[in-house]
Amino acid sequence: MLAANGILTAKWDGIHLKLSPLNEQHLAIEAAQVSGVNCCATCQHFNDKRSQCQCSDSPLSGLVVDPAGHCLEYASLDDIIVLEDFTDLDDLEEEPEDFIGNLDEMESRFGIGN
């Protein structure tokens, strides 16, 4: 028997069809992710392999949590900064020191920063 619940996932790798069973926990995570609700399953700190909260500031840290659960330390997956979104300093036309100088000027001009 491949899956106790009868639900499988199939992936084609170009040569073989790979079948894998889906367990109840995986189905619960998937349902929570597609629900559109801000919940543990859509949080940056959720470890979906272990269903654990990984946020050190949360009282749920290190505990197995319900994928549809909520806590005050929620951080959306959409808020993750992807390093590829940033320009490499080697690609800048200006020298890095000039870039930093311009940033300092903008911070003082617009009253942002430290």
mmCIF file of N, CA and C in Angstrom:
data_model
loop_
_atom_site.group_PDB
_atom_site.id
_atom_site.type_symbol
_atom_site.label_atom_id
_atom_site.label_comp_id
_atom_site.label_asym_id
_atom_site.label_seq_id
_atom_site.Cartn_x
_atom_site.Cartn_y
_atom_site.Cartn_z
ATOM 1 N N MET A 1 0.846 -1.164 0.000
ATOM 2 C CA MET A 1 0.000 0.000 0.000
ATOM 3 C C MET A 1 0.905 1.245 0.000
ATOM 4 N N LEU A 2 0.647 2.158 -0.914
ATOM 5 C CA LEU A 2 1.460 3.365 -1.001
ATOM 6 C C LEU A 2 1.043 4.434 -0.007
ATOM 7 N N ALA A 3 -0.256 4.641 0.152
ATOM 8 C CA ALA A 3 -0.718 5.690 1.062
ATOM 9 C C ALA A 3 -1.914 5.187 1.851
ATOM 10 N N ALA A 4 -1.895 5.424 3.144
ATOM 11 C CA ALA A 4 -2.983 4.976 4.008
ATOM 12 C C ALA A 4 -4.295 5.658 3.638
ATOM 13 N N ASN A 5 -4.218 6.928 3.173
ATOM 14 C CA ASN A 5 -5.429 7.667 2.836
ATOM 15 C C ASN A 5 -5.780 7.575 1.353
ATOM 16 N N GLY A 6 -4.934 6.899 0.559
ATOM 17 C CA GLY A 6 -5.216 6.714 -0.860
ATOM 18 C C GLY A 6 -4.845 7.895 -1.729
ATOM 19 N N ILE A 7 -4.196 8.908 -1.165
ATOM 20 C CA ILE A 7 -3.839 10.092 -1.940
ATOM 21 C C ILE A 7 -2.339 10.068 -2.230
ATOM 22 N N LEU A 8 -2.008 10.242 -3.497
ATOM 23 C CA LEU A 8 -0.615 10.222 -3.939
ATOM 24 C C LEU A 8 -0.295 11.501 -4.683
ATOM 25 N N THR A 9 0.976 11.819 -4.743
ATOM 26 C CA THR A 9 1.456 12.881 -5.615
ATOM 27 C C THR A 9 2.314 12.211 -6.676
ATOM 28 N N ALA A 10 2.214 12.690 -7.906
ATOM 29 C CA ALA A 10 2.975 12.108 -9.008
ATOM 30 C C ALA A 10 3.856 13.191 -9.622
ATOM 31 N N LYS A 11 5.122 12.848 -9.850
ATOM 32 C CA LYS A 11 6.076 13.773 -10.480
ATOM 33 C C LYS A 11 6.791 13.045 -11.595
ATOM 34 N N TRP A 12 6.908 13.696 -12.720
ATOM 35 C CA TRP A 12 7.620 13.156 -13.865
ATOM 36 C C TRP A 12 9.010 13.776 -13.876
ATOM 37 N N ASP A 13 10.062 12.969 -13.848
ATOM 38 C CA ASP A 13 11.429 13.501 -13.838
ATOM 39 C C ASP A 13 12.079 13.447 -15.217
ATOM 40 N N GLY A 14 11.297 13.206 -16.244
ATOM 41 C CA GLY A 14 11.828 13.145 -17.599
ATOM 42 C C GLY A 14 12.046 11.728 -18.067
ATOM 43 N N ILE A 15 12.212 10.805 -17.126
ATOM 44 C CA ILE A 15 12.428 9.397 -17.466
ATOM 45 C C ILE A 15 11.414 8.520 -16.731
ATOM 46 N N HIS A 16 11.220 8.801 -15.444
ATOM 47 C CA HIS A 16 10.361 7.973 -14.607
ATOM 48 C C HIS A 16 9.231 8.798 -14.013
ATOM 49 N N LEU A 17 8.132 8.121 -13.727
ATOM 50 C CA LEU A 17 7.039 8.713 -12.969
ATOM 51 C C LEU A 17 7.240 8.308 -11.514
ATOM 52 N N LYS A 18 7.376 9.311 -10.632
ATOM 53 C CA LYS A 18 7.600 9.028 -9.217
ATOM 54 C C LYS A 18 6.308 9.271 -8.447
ATOM 55 N N LEU A 19 5.858 8.267 -7.729
ATOM 56 C CA LEU A 19 4.662 8.355 -6.903
ATOM 57 C C LEU A 19 5.069 8.435 -5.438
ATOM 58 N N SER A 20 4.459 9.371 -4.727
ATOM 59 C CA SER A 20 4.751 9.530 -3.295
ATOM 60 C C SER A 20 3.448 9.660 -2.527
ATOM 61 N N PRO A 21 3.367 9.034 -1.364
ATOM 62 C CA PRO A 21 2.148 9.157 -0.553
ATOM 63 C C PRO A 21 2.071 10.527 0.112
ATOM 64 N N LEU A 22 0.864 11.006 0.325
ATOM 65 C CA LEU A 22 0.636 12.240 1.068
ATOM 66 C C LEU A 22 -0.008 11.864 2.394
ATOM 67 N N ASN A 23 0.572 12.343 3.484
ATOM 68 C CA ASN A 23 -0.005 12.046 4.791
ATOM 69 C C ASN A 23 -0.973 13.158 5.199
ATOM 70 N N GLU A 24 -1.676 12.923 6.284
ATOM 71 C CA GLU A 24 -2.683 13.879 6.759
ATOM 72 C C GLU A 24 -2.064 15.236 7.095
ATOM 73 N N GLN A 25 -0.851 15.231 7.653
ATOM 74 C CA GLN A 25 -0.190 16.485 8.016
ATOM 75 C C GLN A 25 0.094 17.315 6.766
ATOM 76 N N HIS A 26 0.577 16.655 5.713
ATOM 77 C CA HIS A 26 0.863 17.358 4.459
ATOM 78 C C HIS A 26 -0.419 17.968 3.885
ATOM 79 N N LEU A 27 -1.509 17.229 3.944
ATOM 80 C CA LEU A 27 -2.793 17.733 3.447
ATOM 81 C C LEU A 27 -3.273 18.925 4.274
ATOM 82 N N ALA A 28 -3.067 18.885 5.588
ATOM 83 C CA ALA A 28 -3.462 20.000 6.460
ATOM 84 C C ALA A 28 -2.643 21.252 6.145
ATOM 85 N N ILE A 29 -1.344 21.068 5.894
ATOM 86 C CA ILE A 29 -0.481 22.205 5.540
ATOM 87 C C ILE A 29 -0.915 22.796 4.210
ATOM 88 N N GLU A 30 -1.156 21.947 3.230
ATOM 89 C CA GLU A 30 -1.584 22.414 1.912
ATOM 90 C C GLU A 30 -2.904 23.173 1.999
ATOM 91 N N ALA A 31 -3.861 22.652 2.757
ATOM 92 C CA ALA A 31 -5.161 23.315 2.912
ATOM 93 C C ALA A 31 -4.998 24.683 3.569
ATOM 94 N N ALA A 32 -4.145 24.782 4.579
ATOM 95 C CA ALA A 32 -3.918 26.062 5.258
ATOM 96 C C ALA A 32 -3.229 27.059 4.326
ATOM 97 N N GLN A 33 -2.296 26.593 3.507
ATOM 98 C CA GLN A 33 -1.571 27.477 2.595
ATOM 99 C C GLN A 33 -2.483 28.072 1.529
ATOM 100 N N VAL A 34 -3.423 27.314 1.028
ATOM 101 C CA VAL A 34 -4.304 27.818 -0.030
ATOM 102 C C VAL A 34 -5.520 28.552 0.517
ATOM 103 N N SER A 35 -5.689 28.568 1.850
ATOM 104 C CA SER A 35 -6.857 29.205 2.454
ATOM 105 C C SER A 35 -6.848 30.724 2.316
ATOM 106 N N GLY A 36 -5.666 31.311 2.126
ATOM 107 C CA GLY A 36 -5.561 32.766 2.029
ATOM 108 C C GLY A 36 -5.529 33.464 3.373
ATOM 109 N N VAL A 37 -5.496 32.707 4.442
ATOM 110 C CA VAL A 37 -5.488 33.258 5.799
ATOM 111 C C VAL A 37 -4.039 33.338 6.293
ATOM 112 N N ASN A 38 -3.726 34.377 7.045
ATOM 113 C CA ASN A 38 -2.409 34.479 7.665
ATOM 114 C C ASN A 38 -2.344 33.477 8.810
ATOM 115 N N CYS A 39 -1.674 32.375 8.571
ATOM 116 C CA CYS A 39 -1.615 31.301 9.566
ATOM 117 C C CYS A 39 -0.198 30.735 9.592
ATOM 118 N N CYS A 40 0.038 29.799 10.487
ATOM 119 C CA CYS A 40 1.374 29.221 10.646
ATOM 120 C C CYS A 40 1.923 28.656 9.327
ATOM 121 N N ALA A 41 1.083 28.028 8.518
ATOM 122 C CA ALA A 41 1.544 27.409 7.273
ATOM 123 C C ALA A 41 2.057 28.429 6.267
ATOM 124 N N THR A 42 1.684 29.711 6.410
ATOM 125 C CA THR A 42 2.151 30.747 5.493
ATOM 126 C C THR A 42 3.121 31.709 6.171
ATOM 127 N N CYS A 43 3.692 31.271 7.286
ATOM 128 C CA CYS A 43 4.629 32.091 8.052
ATOM 129 C C CYS A 43 6.075 31.707 7.723
ATOM 130 N N GLN A 44 6.956 32.691 7.716
ATOM 131 C CA GLN A 44 8.386 32.457 7.472
ATOM 132 C C GLN A 44 8.988 31.489 8.479
ATOM 133 N N HIS A 45 8.456 31.460 9.677
ATOM 134 C CA HIS A 45 9.050 30.695 10.767
ATOM 135 C C HIS A 45 8.534 29.263 10.871
ATOM 136 N N PHE A 46 7.646 28.877 9.970
ATOM 137 C CA PHE A 46 7.042 27.544 10.034
ATOM 138 C C PHE A 46 7.918 26.538 9.289
ATOM 139 N N ASN A 47 8.303 25.471 9.965
ATOM 140 C CA ASN A 47 9.065 24.385 9.352
ATOM 141 C C ASN A 47 8.053 23.329 8.937
ATOM 142 N N ASP A 48 7.740 23.280 7.641
ATOM 143 C CA ASP A 48 6.679 22.376 7.201
ATOM 144 C C ASP A 48 7.074 20.897 7.237
ATOM 145 N N LYS A 49 8.352 20.606 7.289
ATOM 146 C CA LYS A 49 8.771 19.205 7.404
ATOM 147 C C LYS A 49 8.506 18.647 8.801
ATOM 148 N N ARG A 50 8.606 19.491 9.802
ATOM 149 C CA ARG A 50 8.393 19.070 11.190
ATOM 150 C C ARG A 50 7.135 19.681 11.802
ATOM 151 N N SER A 51 6.473 20.572 11.072
ATOM 152 C CA SER A 51 5.303 21.308 11.573
ATOM 153 C C SER A 51 5.626 22.040 12.857
ATOM 154 N N GLN A 52 6.819 22.630 12.914
ATOM 155 C CA GLN A 52 7.262 23.346 14.108
ATOM 156 C C GLN A 52 7.404 24.832 13.837
ATOM 157 N N CYS A 53 7.199 25.606 14.889
ATOM 158 C CA CYS A 53 7.478 27.039 14.857
ATOM 159 C C CYS A 53 8.977 27.223 15.115
ATOM 160 N N GLN A 54 9.633 28.009 14.281
ATOM 161 C CA GLN A 54 11.063 28.242 14.403
ATOM 162 C C GLN A 54 11.387 29.663 14.883
ATOM 163 N N CYS A 55 10.366 30.418 15.283
ATOM 164 C CA CYS A 55 10.569 31.810 15.715
ATOM 165 C C CYS A 55 10.982 31.839 17.186
ATOM 166 N N SER A 56 12.179 32.321 17.444
ATOM 167 C CA SER A 56 12.680 32.350 18.821
ATOM 168 C C SER A 56 11.893 33.322 19.709
ATOM 169 N N ASP A 57 11.197 34.310 19.100
ATOM 170 C CA ASP A 57 10.412 35.270 19.877
ATOM 171 C C ASP A 57 9.017 34.758 20.221
ATOM 172 N N SER A 58 8.613 33.658 19.625
ATOM 173 C CA SER A 58 7.271 33.133 19.842
ATOM 174 C C SER A 58 7.245 32.168 21.024
ATOM 175 N N PRO A 59 6.169 32.198 21.817
ATOM 176 C CA PRO A 59 6.043 31.211 22.889
ATOM 177 C C PRO A 59 5.868 29.795 22.333
ATOM 178 N N LEU A 60 5.584 29.670 21.041
ATOM 179 C CA LEU A 60 5.407 28.361 20.396
ATOM 180 C C LEU A 60 6.712 27.827 19.804
ATOM 181 N N SER A 61 7.788 28.548 19.977
ATOM 182 C CA SER A 61 9.071 28.179 19.384
ATOM 183 C C SER A 61 9.471 26.744 19.732
ATOM 184 N N GLY A 62 9.797 25.976 18.700
ATOM 185 C CA GLY A 62 10.240 24.601 18.876
ATOM 186 C C GLY A 62 9.116 23.600 19.069
ATOM 187 N N LEU A 63 7.883 24.087 19.144
ATOM 188 C CA LEU A 63 6.746 23.203 19.351
ATOM 189 C C LEU A 63 6.077 22.844 18.027
ATOM 190 N N VAL A 64 5.460 21.679 17.979
ATOM 191 C CA VAL A 64 4.650 21.301 16.830
ATOM 192 C C VAL A 64 3.377 22.135 16.894
ATOM 193 N N VAL A 65 3.047 22.809 15.786
ATOM 194 C CA VAL A 65 1.891 23.707 15.761
ATOM 195 C C VAL A 65 0.912 23.290 14.667
ATOM 196 N N ASP A 66 -0.326 23.678 14.841
ATOM 197 C CA ASP A 66 -1.358 23.452 13.833
ATOM 198 C C ASP A 66 -1.063 24.377 12.649
ATOM 199 N N PRO A 67 -0.978 23.859 11.424
ATOM 200 C CA PRO A 67 -0.691 24.712 10.269
ATOM 201 C C PRO A 67 -1.692 25.850 10.100
ATOM 202 N N ALA A 68 -2.923 25.665 10.580
ATOM 203 C CA ALA A 68 -3.944 26.703 10.471
ATOM 204 C C ALA A 68 -3.943 27.633 11.688
ATOM 205 N N GLY A 69 -3.007 27.446 12.612
ATOM 206 C CA GLY A 69 -2.933 28.251 13.829
ATOM 207 C C GLY A 69 -2.417 29.659 13.574
ATOM 208 N N HIS A 70 -2.488 30.489 14.600
ATOM 209 C CA HIS A 70 -2.062 31.899 14.516
ATOM 210 C C HIS A 70 -1.246 32.255 15.744
ATOM 211 N N CYS A 71 -0.310 33.209 15.588
ATOM 212 C CA CYS A 71 0.375 33.774 16.753
ATOM 213 C C CYS A 71 0.778 35.209 16.441
ATOM 214 N N LEU A 72 1.193 35.940 17.458
ATOM 215 C CA LEU A 72 1.529 37.358 17.296
ATOM 216 C C LEU A 72 2.837 37.584 16.551
ATOM 217 N N GLU A 73 3.650 36.549 16.398
ATOM 218 C CA GLU A 73 4.949 36.691 15.732
ATOM 219 C C GLU A 73 4.876 36.346 14.242
ATOM 220 N N TYR A 74 3.680 36.289 13.683
ATOM 221 C CA TYR A 74 3.493 35.923 12.277
ATOM 222 C C TYR A 74 4.308 36.841 11.358
ATOM 223 N N ALA A 75 5.011 36.236 10.404
ATOM 224 C CA ALA A 75 5.769 36.979 9.388
ATOM 225 C C ALA A 75 5.488 36.334 8.037
ATOM 226 N N SER A 76 4.859 37.072 7.169
ATOM 227 C CA SER A 76 4.437 36.548 5.874
ATOM 228 C C SER A 76 5.613 36.078 5.029
ATOM 229 N N LEU A 77 5.387 35.012 4.280
ATOM 230 C CA LEU A 77 6.403 34.538 3.337
ATOM 231 C C LEU A 77 6.679 35.586 2.270
ATOM 232 N N ASP A 78 5.690 36.458 1.991
ATOM 233 C CA ASP A 78 5.863 37.502 0.985
ATOM 234 C C ASP A 78 6.866 38.558 1.427
ATOM 235 N N ASP A 79 7.139 38.629 2.742
ATOM 236 C CA ASP A 79 8.061 39.638 3.270
ATOM 237 C C ASP A 79 9.518 39.199 3.262
ATOM 238 N N ILE A 80 9.781 37.982 2.784
ATOM 239 C CA ILE A 80 11.157 37.492 2.741
ATOM 240 C C ILE A 80 11.921 38.277 1.684
ATOM 241 N N ILE A 81 13.084 38.751 2.059
ATOM 242 C CA ILE A 81 13.934 39.485 1.126
ATOM 243 C C ILE A 81 14.782 38.483 0.373
ATOM 244 N N VAL A 82 14.656 38.512 -0.940
ATOM 245 C CA VAL A 82 15.434 37.612 -1.782
ATOM 246 C C VAL A 82 16.675 38.361 -2.245
ATOM 247 N N LEU A 83 17.847 37.811 -1.953
ATOM 248 C CA LEU A 83 19.092 38.491 -2.295
ATOM 249 C C LEU A 83 19.231 38.737 -3.790
ATOM 250 N N GLU A 84 18.627 37.902 -4.612
ATOM 251 C CA GLU A 84 18.720 38.078 -6.055
ATOM 252 C C GLU A 84 18.021 39.344 -6.520
ATOM 253 N N ASP A 85 17.127 39.902 -5.673
ATOM 254 C CA ASP A 85 16.409 41.121 -6.036
ATOM 255 C C ASP A 85 17.304 42.355 -5.954
ATOM 256 N N PHE A 86 18.465 42.226 -5.321
ATOM 257 C CA PHE A 86 19.338 43.360 -5.134
ATOM 258 C C PHE A 86 20.430 43.390 -6.193
ATOM 259 N N THR A 87 20.834 44.600 -6.529
ATOM 260 C CA THR A 87 21.904 44.769 -7.492
ATOM 261 C C THR A 87 23.236 44.458 -6.843
ATOM 262 N N ASP A 88 24.075 43.754 -7.545
ATOM 263 C CA ASP A 88 25.418 43.455 -7.069
ATOM 264 C C ASP A 88 26.222 44.752 -7.095
ATOM 265 N N LEU A 89 27.008 45.020 -6.071
ATOM 266 C CA LEU A 89 27.796 46.247 -6.019
ATOM 267 C C LEU A 89 28.748 46.357 -7.203
ATOM 268 N N ASP A 90 29.174 45.241 -7.793
ATOM 269 C CA ASP A 90 30.058 45.281 -8.951
ATOM 270 C C ASP A 90 29.358 45.863 -10.166
ATOM 271 N N ASP A 91 28.030 45.797 -10.181
ATOM 272 C CA ASP A 91 27.269 46.295 -11.324
ATOM 273 C C ASP A 91 26.967 47.792 -11.222
ATOM 274 N N LEU A 92 27.240 48.392 -10.081
ATOM 275 C CA LEU A 92 26.964 49.813 -9.918
ATOM 276 C C LEU A 92 27.927 50.649 -10.750
ATOM 277 N N GLU A 93 27.404 51.713 -11.346
ATOM 278 C CA GLU A 93 28.266 52.606 -12.122
ATOM 279 C C GLU A 93 29.116 53.462 -11.200
ATOM 280 N N GLU A 94 28.617 53.713 -10.010
ATOM 281 C CA GLU A 94 29.354 54.524 -9.048
ATOM 282 C C GLU A 94 30.205 53.617 -8.168
ATOM 283 N N GLU A 95 31.181 54.197 -7.540
ATOM 284 C CA GLU A 95 31.980 53.470 -6.567
ATOM 285 C C GLU A 95 31.121 53.225 -5.331
ATOM 286 N N PRO A 96 31.344 52.125 -4.613
ATOM 287 C CA PRO A 96 30.540 51.847 -3.407
ATOM 288 C C PRO A 96 30.553 52.982 -2.398
ATOM 289 N N GLU A 97 31.687 53.684 -2.250
ATOM 290 C CA GLU A 97 31.750 54.790 -1.291
ATOM 291 C C GLU A 97 30.786 55.897 -1.705
ATOM 292 N N ASP A 98 30.699 56.176 -3.032
ATOM 293 C CA ASP A 98 29.775 57.194 -3.516
ATOM 294 C C ASP A 98 28.329 56.763 -3.273
ATOM 295 N N PHE A 99 28.081 55.493 -3.444
ATOM 296 C CA PHE A 99 26.748 54.962 -3.217
ATOM 297 C C PHE A 99 26.342 55.158 -1.762
ATOM 298 N N ILE A 100 27.235 54.847 -0.849
ATOM 299 C CA ILE A 100 26.958 55.015 0.577
ATOM 300 C C ILE A 100 26.790 56.492 0.904
ATOM 301 N N GLY A 101 27.611 57.345 0.302
ATOM 302 C CA GLY A 101 27.478 58.785 0.514
ATOM 303 C C GLY A 101 26.121 59.282 0.051
ATOM 304 N N ASN A 102 25.646 58.795 -1.100
ATOM 305 C CA ASN A 102 24.335 59.199 -1.596
ATOM 306 C C ASN A 102 23.220 58.708 -0.686
ATOM 307 N N LEU A 103 23.394 57.534 -0.121
ATOM 308 C CA LEU A 103 22.407 56.991 0.808
ATOM 309 C C LEU A 103 22.340 57.855 2.058
ATOM 310 N N ASP A 104 23.506 58.254 2.585
ATOM 311 C CA ASP A 104 23.538 59.130 3.767
ATOM 312 C C ASP A 104 22.859 60.457 3.463
ATOM 313 N N GLU A 105 23.115 60.983 2.265
ATOM 314 C CA GLU A 105 22.502 62.253 1.863
ATOM 315 C C GLU A 105 20.975 62.118 1.804
ATOM 316 N N MET A 106 20.490 61.012 1.242
ATOM 317 C CA MET A 106 19.047 60.799 1.147
ATOM 318 C C MET A 106 18.423 60.638 2.527
ATOM 319 N N GLU A 107 19.120 59.920 3.423
ATOM 320 C CA GLU A 107 18.583 59.735 4.774
ATOM 321 C C GLU A 107 18.447 61.063 5.490
ATOM 322 N N SER A 108 19.455 61.943 5.367
ATOM 323 C CA SER A 108 19.370 63.225 6.050
ATOM 324 C C SER A 108 18.364 64.145 5.370
ATOM 325 N N ARG A 109 18.276 64.083 4.071
ATOM 326 C CA ARG A 109 17.367 64.947 3.324
ATOM 327 C C ARG A 109 15.903 64.607 3.614
ATOM 328 N N PHE A 110 15.609 63.316 3.698
ATOM 329 C CA PHE A 110 14.226 62.891 3.896
ATOM 330 C C PHE A 110 13.905 62.515 5.335
ATOM 331 N N GLY A 111 14.870 62.648 6.232
ATOM 332 C CA GLY A 111 14.646 62.387 7.645
ATOM 333 C C GLY A 111 14.412 60.928 7.977
ATOM 334 N N ILE A 112 15.087 60.050 7.234
ATOM 335 C CA ILE A 112 14.936 58.621 7.525
ATOM 336 C C ILE A 112 16.257 58.096 8.036
ATOM 337 N N GLY A 113 16.247 56.895 8.556
ATOM 338 C CA GLY A 113 17.489 56.288 9.065
ATOM 339 C C GLY A 113 17.677 56.578 10.528
ATOM 340 N N ASN A 114 18.939 56.506 10.949
ATOM 341 C CA ASN A 114 19.251 56.682 12.388
ATOM 342 C C ASN A 114 19.179 58.097 12.809
#
